[in-house]
Each structure stands twice: as structure tokens, then as C-alpha cells.
PDB file of C-alpha atoms in Angstrom:
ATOM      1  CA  UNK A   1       0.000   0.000   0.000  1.00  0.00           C
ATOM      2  CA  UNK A   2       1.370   3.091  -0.899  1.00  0.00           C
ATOM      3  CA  UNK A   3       2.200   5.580   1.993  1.00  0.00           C
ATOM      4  CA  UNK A   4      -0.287   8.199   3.043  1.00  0.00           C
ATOM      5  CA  UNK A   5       1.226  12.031   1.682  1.00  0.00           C
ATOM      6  CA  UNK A   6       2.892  14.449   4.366  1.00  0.00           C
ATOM      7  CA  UNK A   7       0.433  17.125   5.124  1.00  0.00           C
ATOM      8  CA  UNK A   8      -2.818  15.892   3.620  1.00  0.00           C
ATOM      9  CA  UNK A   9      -5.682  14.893   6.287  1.00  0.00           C
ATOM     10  CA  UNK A  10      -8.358  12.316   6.225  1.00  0.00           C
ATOM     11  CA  UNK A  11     -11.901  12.297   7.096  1.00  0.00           C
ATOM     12  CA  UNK A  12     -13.509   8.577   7.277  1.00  0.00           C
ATOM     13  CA  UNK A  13     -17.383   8.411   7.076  1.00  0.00           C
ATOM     14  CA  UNK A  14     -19.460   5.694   6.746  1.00  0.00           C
ATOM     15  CA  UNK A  15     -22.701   7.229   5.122  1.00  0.00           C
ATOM     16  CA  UNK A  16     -23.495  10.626   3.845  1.00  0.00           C
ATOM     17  CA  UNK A  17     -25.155  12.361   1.687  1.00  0.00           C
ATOM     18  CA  UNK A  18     -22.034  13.874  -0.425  1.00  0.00           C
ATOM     19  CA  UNK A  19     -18.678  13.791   0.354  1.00  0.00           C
ATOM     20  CA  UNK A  20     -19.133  16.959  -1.812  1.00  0.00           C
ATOM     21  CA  UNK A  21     -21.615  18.668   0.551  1.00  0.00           C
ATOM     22  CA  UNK A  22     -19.184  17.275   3.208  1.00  0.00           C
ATOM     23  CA  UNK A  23     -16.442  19.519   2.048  1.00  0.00           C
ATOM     24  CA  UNK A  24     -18.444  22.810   2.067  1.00  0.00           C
ATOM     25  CA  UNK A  25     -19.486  22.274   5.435  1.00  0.00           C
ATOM     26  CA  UNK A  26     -15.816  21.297   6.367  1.00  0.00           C
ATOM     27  CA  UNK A  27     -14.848  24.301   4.542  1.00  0.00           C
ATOM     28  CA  UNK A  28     -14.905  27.060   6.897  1.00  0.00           C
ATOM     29  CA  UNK A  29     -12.649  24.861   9.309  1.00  0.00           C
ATOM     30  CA  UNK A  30      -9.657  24.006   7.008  1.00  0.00           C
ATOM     31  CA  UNK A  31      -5.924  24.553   8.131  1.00  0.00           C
ATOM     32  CA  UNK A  32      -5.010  21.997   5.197  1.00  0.00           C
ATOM     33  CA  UNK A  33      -6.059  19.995   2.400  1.00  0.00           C
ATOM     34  CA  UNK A  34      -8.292  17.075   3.425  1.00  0.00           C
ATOM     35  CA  UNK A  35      -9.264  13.553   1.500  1.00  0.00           C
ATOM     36  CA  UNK A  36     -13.251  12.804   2.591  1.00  0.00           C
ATOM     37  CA  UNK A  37     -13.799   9.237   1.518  1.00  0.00           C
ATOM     38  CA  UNK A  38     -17.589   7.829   2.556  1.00  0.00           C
ATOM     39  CA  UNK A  39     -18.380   4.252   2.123  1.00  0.00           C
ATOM     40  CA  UNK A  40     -22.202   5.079   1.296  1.00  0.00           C
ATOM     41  CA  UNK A  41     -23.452   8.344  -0.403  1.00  0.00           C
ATOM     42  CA  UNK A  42     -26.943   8.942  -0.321  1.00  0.00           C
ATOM     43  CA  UNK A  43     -27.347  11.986  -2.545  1.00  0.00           C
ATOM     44  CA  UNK A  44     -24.179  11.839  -4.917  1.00  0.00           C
ATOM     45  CA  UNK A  45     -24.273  13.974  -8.386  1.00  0.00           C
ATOM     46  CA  UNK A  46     -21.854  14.173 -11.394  1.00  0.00           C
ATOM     47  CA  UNK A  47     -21.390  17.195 -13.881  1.00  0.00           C
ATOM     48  CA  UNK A  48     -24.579  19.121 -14.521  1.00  0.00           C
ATOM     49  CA  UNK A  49     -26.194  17.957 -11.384  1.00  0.00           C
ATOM     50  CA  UNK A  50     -26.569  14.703 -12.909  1.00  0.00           C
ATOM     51  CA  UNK A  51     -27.320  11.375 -10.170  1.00  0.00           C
ATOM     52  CA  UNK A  52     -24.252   9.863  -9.945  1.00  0.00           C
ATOM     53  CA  UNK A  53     -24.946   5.651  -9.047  1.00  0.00           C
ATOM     54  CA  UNK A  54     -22.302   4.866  -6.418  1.00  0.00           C
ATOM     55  CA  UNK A  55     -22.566   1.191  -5.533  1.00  0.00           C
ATOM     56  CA  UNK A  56     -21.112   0.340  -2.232  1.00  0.00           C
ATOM     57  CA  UNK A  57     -17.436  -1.106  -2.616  1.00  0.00           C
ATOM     58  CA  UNK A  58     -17.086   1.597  -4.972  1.00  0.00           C
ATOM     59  CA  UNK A  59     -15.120   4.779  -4.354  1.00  0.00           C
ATOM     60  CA  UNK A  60     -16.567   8.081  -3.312  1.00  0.00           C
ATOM     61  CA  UNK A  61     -13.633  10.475  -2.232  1.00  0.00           C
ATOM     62  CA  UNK A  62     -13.367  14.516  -2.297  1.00  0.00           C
ATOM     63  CA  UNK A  63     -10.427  16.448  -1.900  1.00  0.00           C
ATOM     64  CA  UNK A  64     -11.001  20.090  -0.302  1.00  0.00           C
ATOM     65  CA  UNK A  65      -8.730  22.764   0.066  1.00  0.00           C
ATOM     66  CA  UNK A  66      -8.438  26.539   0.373  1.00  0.00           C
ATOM     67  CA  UNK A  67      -8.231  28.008  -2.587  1.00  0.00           C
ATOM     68  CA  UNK A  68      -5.156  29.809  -2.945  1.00  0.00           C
ATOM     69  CA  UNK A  69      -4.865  30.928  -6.802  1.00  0.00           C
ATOM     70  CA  UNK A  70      -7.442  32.310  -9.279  1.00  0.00           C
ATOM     71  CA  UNK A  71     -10.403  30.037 -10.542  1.00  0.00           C
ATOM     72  CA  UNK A  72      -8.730  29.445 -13.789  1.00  0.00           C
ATOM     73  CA  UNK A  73      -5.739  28.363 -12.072  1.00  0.00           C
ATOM     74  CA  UNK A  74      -7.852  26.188  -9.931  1.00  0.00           C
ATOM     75  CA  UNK A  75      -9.966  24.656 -12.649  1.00  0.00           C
ATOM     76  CA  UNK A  76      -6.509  23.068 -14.661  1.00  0.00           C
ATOM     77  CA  UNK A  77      -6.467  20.448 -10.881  1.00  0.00           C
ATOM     78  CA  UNK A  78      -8.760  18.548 -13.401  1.00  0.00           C
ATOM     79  CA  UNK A  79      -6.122  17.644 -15.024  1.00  0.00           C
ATOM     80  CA  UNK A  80      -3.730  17.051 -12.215  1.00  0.00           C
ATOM     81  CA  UNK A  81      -6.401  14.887 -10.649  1.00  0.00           C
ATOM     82  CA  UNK A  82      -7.536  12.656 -13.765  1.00  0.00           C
ATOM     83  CA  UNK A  83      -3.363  12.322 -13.789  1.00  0.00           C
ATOM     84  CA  UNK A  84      -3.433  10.951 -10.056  1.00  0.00           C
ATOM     85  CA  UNK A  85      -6.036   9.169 -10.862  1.00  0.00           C
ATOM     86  CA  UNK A  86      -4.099   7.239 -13.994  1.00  0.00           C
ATOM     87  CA  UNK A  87      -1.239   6.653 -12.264  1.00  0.00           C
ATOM     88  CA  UNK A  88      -2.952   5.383  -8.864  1.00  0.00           C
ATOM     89  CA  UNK A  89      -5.133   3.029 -11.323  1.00  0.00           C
ATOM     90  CA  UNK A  90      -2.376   1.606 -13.226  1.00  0.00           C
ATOM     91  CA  UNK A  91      -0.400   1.110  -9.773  1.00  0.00           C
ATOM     92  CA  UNK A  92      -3.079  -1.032  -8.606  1.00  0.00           C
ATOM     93  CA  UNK A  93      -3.949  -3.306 -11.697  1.00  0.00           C
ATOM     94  CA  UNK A  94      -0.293  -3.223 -13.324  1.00  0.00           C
ATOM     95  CA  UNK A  95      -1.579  -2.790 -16.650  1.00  0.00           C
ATOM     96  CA  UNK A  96      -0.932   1.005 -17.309  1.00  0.00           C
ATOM     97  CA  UNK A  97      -1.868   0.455 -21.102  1.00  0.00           C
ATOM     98  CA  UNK A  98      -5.697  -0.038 -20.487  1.00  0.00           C
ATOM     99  CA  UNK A  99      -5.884   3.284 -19.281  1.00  0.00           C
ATOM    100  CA  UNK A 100      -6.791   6.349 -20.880  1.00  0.00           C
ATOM    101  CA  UNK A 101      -7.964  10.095 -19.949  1.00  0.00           C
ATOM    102  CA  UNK A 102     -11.494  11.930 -21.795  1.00  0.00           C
ATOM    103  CA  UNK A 103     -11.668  15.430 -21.923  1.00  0.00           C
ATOM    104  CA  UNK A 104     -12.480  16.954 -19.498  1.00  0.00           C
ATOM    105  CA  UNK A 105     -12.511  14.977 -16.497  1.00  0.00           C
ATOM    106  CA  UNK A 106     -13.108  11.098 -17.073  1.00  0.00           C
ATOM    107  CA  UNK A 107     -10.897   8.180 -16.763  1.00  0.00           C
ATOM    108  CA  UNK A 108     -11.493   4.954 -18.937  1.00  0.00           C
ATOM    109  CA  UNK A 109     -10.483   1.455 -18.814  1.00  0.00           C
ATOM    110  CA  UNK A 110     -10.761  -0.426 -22.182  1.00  0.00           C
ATOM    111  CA  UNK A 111     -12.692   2.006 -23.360  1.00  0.00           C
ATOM    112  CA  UNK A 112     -15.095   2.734 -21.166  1.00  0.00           C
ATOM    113  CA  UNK A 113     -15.782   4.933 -18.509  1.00  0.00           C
ATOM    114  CA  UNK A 114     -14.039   4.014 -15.221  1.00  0.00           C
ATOM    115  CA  UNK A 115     -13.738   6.922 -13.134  1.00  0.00           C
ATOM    116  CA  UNK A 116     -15.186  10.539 -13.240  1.00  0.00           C
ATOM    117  CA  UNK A 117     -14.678  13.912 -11.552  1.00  0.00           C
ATOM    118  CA  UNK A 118     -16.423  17.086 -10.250  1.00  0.00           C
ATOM    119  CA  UNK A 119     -14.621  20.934  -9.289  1.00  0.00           C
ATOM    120  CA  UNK A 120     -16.884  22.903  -7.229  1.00  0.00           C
ATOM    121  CA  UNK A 121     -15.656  26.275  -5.603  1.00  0.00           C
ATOM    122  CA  UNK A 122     -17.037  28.610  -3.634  1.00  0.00           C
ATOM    123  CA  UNK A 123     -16.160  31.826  -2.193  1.00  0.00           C
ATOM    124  CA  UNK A 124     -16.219  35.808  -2.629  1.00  0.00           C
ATOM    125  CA  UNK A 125     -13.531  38.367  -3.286  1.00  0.00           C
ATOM    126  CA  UNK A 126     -13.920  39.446   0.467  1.00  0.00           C
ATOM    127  CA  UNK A 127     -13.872  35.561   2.084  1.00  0.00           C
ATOM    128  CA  UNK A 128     -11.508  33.054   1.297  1.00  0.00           C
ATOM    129  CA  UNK A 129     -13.203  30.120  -0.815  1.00  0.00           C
ATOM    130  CA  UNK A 130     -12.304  26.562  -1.364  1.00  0.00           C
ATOM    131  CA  UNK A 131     -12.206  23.878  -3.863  1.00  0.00           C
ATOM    132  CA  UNK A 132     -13.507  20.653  -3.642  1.00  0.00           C
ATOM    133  CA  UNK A 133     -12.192  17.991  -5.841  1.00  0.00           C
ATOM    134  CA  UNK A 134     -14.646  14.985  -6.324  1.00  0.00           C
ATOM    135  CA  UNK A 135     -14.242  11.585  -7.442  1.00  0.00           C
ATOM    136  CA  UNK A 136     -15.861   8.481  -8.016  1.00  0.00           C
ATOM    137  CA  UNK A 137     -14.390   5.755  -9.348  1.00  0.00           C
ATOM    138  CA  UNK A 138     -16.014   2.148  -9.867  1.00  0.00           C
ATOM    139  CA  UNK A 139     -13.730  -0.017  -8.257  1.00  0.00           C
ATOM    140  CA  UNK A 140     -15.970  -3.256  -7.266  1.00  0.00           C
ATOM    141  CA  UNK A 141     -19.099  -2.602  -9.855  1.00  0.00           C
ATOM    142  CA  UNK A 142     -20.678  -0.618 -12.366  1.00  0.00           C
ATOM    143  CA  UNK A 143     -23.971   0.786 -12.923  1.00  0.00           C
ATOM    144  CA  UNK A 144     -26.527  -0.413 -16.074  1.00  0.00           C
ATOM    145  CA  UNK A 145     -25.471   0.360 -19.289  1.00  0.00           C
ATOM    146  CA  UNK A 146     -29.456   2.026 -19.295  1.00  0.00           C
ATOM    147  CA  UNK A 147     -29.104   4.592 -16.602  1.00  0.00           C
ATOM    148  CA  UNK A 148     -26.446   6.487 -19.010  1.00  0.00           C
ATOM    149  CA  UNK A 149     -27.324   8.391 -21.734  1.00  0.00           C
ATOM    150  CA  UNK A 150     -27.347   7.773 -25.181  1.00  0.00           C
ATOM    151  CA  UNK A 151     -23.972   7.943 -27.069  1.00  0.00           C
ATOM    152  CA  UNK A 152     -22.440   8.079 -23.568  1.00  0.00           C
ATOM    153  CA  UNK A 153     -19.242   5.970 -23.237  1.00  0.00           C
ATOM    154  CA  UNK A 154     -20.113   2.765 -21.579  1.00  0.00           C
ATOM    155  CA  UNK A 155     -19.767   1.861 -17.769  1.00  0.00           C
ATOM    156  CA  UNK A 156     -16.942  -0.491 -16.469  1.00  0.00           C
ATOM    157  CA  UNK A 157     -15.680  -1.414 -13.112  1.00  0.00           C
ATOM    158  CA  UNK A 158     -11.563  -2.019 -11.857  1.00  0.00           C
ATOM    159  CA  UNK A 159     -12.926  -5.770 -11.280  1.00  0.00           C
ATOM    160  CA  UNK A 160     -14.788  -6.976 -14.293  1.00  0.00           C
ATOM    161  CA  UNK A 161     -11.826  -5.507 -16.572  1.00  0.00           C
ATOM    162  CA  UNK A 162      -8.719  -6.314 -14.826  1.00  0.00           C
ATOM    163  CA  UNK A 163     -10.024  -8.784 -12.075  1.00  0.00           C
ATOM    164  CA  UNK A 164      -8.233  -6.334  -9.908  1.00  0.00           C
ATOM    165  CA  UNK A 165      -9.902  -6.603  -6.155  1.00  0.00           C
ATOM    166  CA  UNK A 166      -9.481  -3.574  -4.034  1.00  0.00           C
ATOM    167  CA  UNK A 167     -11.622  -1.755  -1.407  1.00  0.00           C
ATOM    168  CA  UNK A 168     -11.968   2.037  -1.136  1.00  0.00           C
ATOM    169  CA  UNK A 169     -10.116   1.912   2.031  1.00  0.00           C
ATOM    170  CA  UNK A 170      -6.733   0.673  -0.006  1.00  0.00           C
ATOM    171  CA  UNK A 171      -7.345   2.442  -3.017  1.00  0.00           C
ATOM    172  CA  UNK A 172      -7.552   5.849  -1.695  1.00  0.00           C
ATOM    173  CA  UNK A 173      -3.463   5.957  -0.546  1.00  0.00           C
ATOM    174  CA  UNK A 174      -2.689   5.135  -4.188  1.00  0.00           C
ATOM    175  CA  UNK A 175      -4.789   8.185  -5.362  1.00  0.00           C
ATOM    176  CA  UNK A 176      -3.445  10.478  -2.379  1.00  0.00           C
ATOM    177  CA  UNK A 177       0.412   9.723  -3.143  1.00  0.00           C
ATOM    178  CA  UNK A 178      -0.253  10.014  -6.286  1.00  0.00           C
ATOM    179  CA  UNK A 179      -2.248  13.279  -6.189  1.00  0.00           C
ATOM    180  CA  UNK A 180       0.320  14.593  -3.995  1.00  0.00           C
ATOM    181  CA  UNK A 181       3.019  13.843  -6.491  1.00  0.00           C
ATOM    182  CA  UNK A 182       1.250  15.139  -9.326  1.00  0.00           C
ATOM    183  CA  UNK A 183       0.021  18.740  -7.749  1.00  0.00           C
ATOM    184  CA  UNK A 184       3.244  19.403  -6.647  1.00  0.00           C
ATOM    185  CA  UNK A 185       4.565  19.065 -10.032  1.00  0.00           C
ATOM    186  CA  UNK A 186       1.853  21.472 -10.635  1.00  0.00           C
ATOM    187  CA  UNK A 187       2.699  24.059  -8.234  1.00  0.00           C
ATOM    188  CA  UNK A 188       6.348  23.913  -8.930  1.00  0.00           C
ATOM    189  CA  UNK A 189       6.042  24.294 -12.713  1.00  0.00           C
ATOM    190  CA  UNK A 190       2.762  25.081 -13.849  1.00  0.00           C
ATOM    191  CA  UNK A 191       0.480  23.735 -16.525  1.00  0.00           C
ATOM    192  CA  UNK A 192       2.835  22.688 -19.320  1.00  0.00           C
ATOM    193  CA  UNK A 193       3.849  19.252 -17.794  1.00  0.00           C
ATOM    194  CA  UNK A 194       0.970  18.277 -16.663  1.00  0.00           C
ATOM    195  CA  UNK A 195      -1.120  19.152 -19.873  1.00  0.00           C
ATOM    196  CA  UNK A 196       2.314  17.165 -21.636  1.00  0.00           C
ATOM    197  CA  UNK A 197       1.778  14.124 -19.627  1.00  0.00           C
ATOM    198  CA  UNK A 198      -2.397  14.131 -19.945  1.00  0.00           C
ATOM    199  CA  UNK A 199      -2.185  14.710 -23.564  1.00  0.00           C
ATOM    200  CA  UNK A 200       0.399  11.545 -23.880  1.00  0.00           C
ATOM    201  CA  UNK A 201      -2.539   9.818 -22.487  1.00  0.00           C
ATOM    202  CA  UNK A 202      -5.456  11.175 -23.902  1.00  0.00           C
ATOM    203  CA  UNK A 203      -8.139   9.083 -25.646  1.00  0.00           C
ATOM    204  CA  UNK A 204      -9.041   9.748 -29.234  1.00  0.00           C
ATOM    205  CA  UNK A 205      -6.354  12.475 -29.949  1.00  0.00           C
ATOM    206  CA  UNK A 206      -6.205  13.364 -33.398  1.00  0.00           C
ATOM    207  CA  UNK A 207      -9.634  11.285 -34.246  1.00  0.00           C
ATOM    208  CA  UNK A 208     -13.093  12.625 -35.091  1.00  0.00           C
ATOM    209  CA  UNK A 209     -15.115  13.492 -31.607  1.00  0.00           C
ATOM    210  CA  UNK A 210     -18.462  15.585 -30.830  1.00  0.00           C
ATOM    211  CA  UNK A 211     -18.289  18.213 -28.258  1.00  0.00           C
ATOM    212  CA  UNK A 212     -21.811  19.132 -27.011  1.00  0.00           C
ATOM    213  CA  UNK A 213     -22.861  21.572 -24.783  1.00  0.00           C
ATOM    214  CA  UNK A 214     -26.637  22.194 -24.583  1.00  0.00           C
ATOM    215  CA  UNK A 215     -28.959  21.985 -27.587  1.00  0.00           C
ATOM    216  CA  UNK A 216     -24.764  23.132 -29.720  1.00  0.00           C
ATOM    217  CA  UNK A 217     -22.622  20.527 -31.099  1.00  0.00           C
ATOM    218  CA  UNK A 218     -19.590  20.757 -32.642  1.00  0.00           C
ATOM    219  CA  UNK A 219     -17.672  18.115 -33.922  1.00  0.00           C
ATOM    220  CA  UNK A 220     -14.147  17.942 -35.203  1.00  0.00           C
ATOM    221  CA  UNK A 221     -10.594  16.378 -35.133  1.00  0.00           C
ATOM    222  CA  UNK A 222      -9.394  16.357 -31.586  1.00  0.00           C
ATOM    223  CA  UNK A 223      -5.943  18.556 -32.037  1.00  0.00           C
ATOM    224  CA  UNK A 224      -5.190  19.413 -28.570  1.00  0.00           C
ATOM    225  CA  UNK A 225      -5.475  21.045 -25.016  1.00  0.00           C
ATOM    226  CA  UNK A 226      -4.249  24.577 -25.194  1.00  0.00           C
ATOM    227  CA  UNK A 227      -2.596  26.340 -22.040  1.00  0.00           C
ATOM    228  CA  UNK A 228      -6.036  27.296 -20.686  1.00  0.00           C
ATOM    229  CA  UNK A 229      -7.484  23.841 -20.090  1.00  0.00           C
ATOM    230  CA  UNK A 230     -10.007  24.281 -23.423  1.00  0.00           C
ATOM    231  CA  UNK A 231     -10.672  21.214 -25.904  1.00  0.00           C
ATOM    232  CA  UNK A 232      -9.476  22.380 -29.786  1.00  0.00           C
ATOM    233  CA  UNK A 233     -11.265  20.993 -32.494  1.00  0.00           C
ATOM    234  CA  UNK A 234     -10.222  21.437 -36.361  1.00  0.00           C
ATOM    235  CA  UNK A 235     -13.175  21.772 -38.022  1.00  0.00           C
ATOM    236  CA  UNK A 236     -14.288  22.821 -41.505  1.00  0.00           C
ATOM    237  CA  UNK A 237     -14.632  26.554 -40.592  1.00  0.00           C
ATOM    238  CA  UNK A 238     -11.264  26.696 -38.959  1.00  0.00           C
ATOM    239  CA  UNK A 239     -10.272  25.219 -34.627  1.00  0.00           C
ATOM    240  CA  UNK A 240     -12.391  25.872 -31.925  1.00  0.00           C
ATOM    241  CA  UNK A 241     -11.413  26.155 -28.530  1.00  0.00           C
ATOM    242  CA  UNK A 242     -13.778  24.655 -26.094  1.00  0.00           C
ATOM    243  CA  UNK A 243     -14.024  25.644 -22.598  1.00  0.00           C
ATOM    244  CA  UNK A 244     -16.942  23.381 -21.518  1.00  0.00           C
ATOM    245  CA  UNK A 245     -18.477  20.270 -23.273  1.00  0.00           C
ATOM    246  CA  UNK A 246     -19.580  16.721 -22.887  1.00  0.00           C
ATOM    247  CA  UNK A 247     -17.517  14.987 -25.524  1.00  0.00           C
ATOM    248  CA  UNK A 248     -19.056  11.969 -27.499  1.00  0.00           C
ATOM    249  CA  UNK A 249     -16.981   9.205 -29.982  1.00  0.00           C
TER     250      UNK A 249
END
């Protein structure tokens, strides 16, 4: 098991609503960055205030810190986290080849979705604010192809792919270390490594991909990630830079 990181906390819970809704209330408290890792949530949600199905044996962690740097800045730990999240995955199961990273925020195993994660930040210009990192990642099961929506990459689970057996409680020092390793990389030298490293593993680079947001689509040849975190397409009227999207193969 990989060692827990020097100045990180740890909040166990058992049930809760949202290890989310945890981290606001924990907010107001912080003298550090803290892990939250519930074995049951009750209420859990994805991106868009979509239901997100957490089966138990699956985890359900949030990392929530003070928020130090400007939202921008903040929004590009994404990346840094979907990198932790590679590299504590492939540390587990050995087999560092199934993996790959989905713009934005999604982790897949043999192609389908393993592993997603939610920013939230709050805060005003006069009070400090924080940022909560979520995660869920289906370690023991995942839910009905049916309860996701059409086009949407398909659900997998750490077991049924890799036979890989691990509880929440073991994964989550992987993800930690790993996190830790990754965000100080981050800290130290910015955006350009860590966009270097996600783009050496992100799926469908240079294919054909749909970027939707709302009732637009756009769809193009996946080029890049710029500096600022945005999806470019090459399309027939020239690239787009995309700041916000569901993507779709």
C-alpha cells in the first residue's frame, strides 16, 4: 500500500449524503487539504447535477482545500487529478496500457468509462473560498449500461476488466500519493507538464469526436489542449477552442 502524503488529512465516514456537501461544510474549518472518503453516499451527483450511481465497494472520495490561486488556475487540478487518478489506477492493476484520460474529467479502462470527476468552488472576493475535488471511481461494480445516456461511453468497473480486487479503504493511498506527487509538479512548474503528460494519455487524440454543450454541437478532429485547459477541435470553418463540453466518440 502506498504511503499516506505528508500534510494531507483524512476524514472517514461511513454514510453521507455527499462527500461533496461534506467539504463545504468542512470548509470554513480548514488549516489543510483534506481527503473525505464515505463508504455510502446517499445523494451523490456528477457534472450538470446529474445522479451519480455509487454502488457500495465503490469509491466516493473529495479532496477540499483553500483556494489559494485564481479560478482558472484552480480549474486546470482537473487535469492534475484525472493524472493521479491514472497513475494510482495503473499502480493497482499493473496494466498502465488499459488506461486512458477523456476530456475533461473522465478516466477509462478499455474504453469505457471508469472513473469521473467534479470541481466545485465557492467563495467571494472578500472571504476566502475553497475547492472541492470529487471523485468516483467504480472499483468493485458498475452501474446499467441504461441509466447512461445515449452515445455516452459505456460503464466499467476495476474488477470486471482487470479482475483487480481492491476496497476504497486501499485504493484511496494510491490516489493520495499520487495526487500529492502530481500537484506538486503542478505548483512547482505550472500547466505545461501536466497538460504534456495528460495529452500523452489522452483518448481519441487526433480522431473525429463531438463536443456538445446544450442543444450546440460541434464536432471535429481532436488537435489538442491549449494552455487554458479548453478542448481544440479542427473543423471545416477553422479550430475551436472549447471551454466546456460533454464529448461523445
Amino acid at each position: 500500500m502506498s504511503a499516506w502524503p505528508k500534510g494531507y488529512g483524512l476524514r472517514l465516514l461511513e454514510t453521507v449524503d455527499s462527500t461533496l456537501n461534506e467539504a463545504a461544510r468542512m470548509a470554513p474549518g480548514l488549516t489543510g487539504p483534506v481527503w473525505i472518503l464515505a463508504r455510502e453516499q446517499t445523494a451523490a451527483r456528477g457534472r450538470r447535477g446529474r445522479a451519480w450511481v455509487m454502488p457500495r465497494g465503490n469509491l466516493a472520495a473529495t479532496l477540499v482545500m483553500r483556494m489559494t490561486e485564481p479560478p482558472e488556475v484552480a480549474a486546470l487540478r482537473s487535469f492534475v487529478t484525472a493524472l493521479a487518478l491514472f497513475d494510482a489506477c495503473a499502480a493497482v492493476s499493473g496494466r498502465s496500457e488499459a488506461f486512458a484520460l477523456k476530456w475533461p474529467n473522465d478516466v477509462l479502462l478499455n474504453g469505457g468509462k471508469l472513473a469521473g470527476i467534479l470541481l466545485e468552488s465557492a467563495g467571494t472576493a472578500r472571504a476566502p473560498g475553497h475547492l472541492a475535488i470529487g471523485i468516483g471511481v467504480n472499483l468493485a461494480d458498475a452501474p446499467p449500461a441504461e441509466l447512461v445516456e445515449p452515445g455516452a461511453v459505456r460503464p466499467v468497473s476495476l474488477l470486471s476488466e482487470t479482475g483487480t480486487a481492491i476496497t476504497p479503504d486501499d485504493f484511496l493511498p494510491y490516489l493520495a500519493a499520487a495526487y500529492a506527487v502530481r500537484d506538486a509538479q503542478f505548483t512547482t512548474y505550472g500547466f505545461a507538464p501536466i497538460r504534456s503528460a495528460w495529452l500523452d494519455r489522452a483518448a481519441r487524440l487526433g480522431e473525429t469526436i463531438t463536443a456538445r454543450t446544450g442543444a450546440q454541437s460541434t464536432t471535429g478532429r481532436f488537435e489538442t489542449v491549449d494552455a487554458q485547459g479548453n478542448l481544440v477541435l479542427v473543423t471545416p470553418t477553422g479550430r475551436t477552442a472549447i471551454a466546456a463540453a460533454d464529448v461523445y466518440f
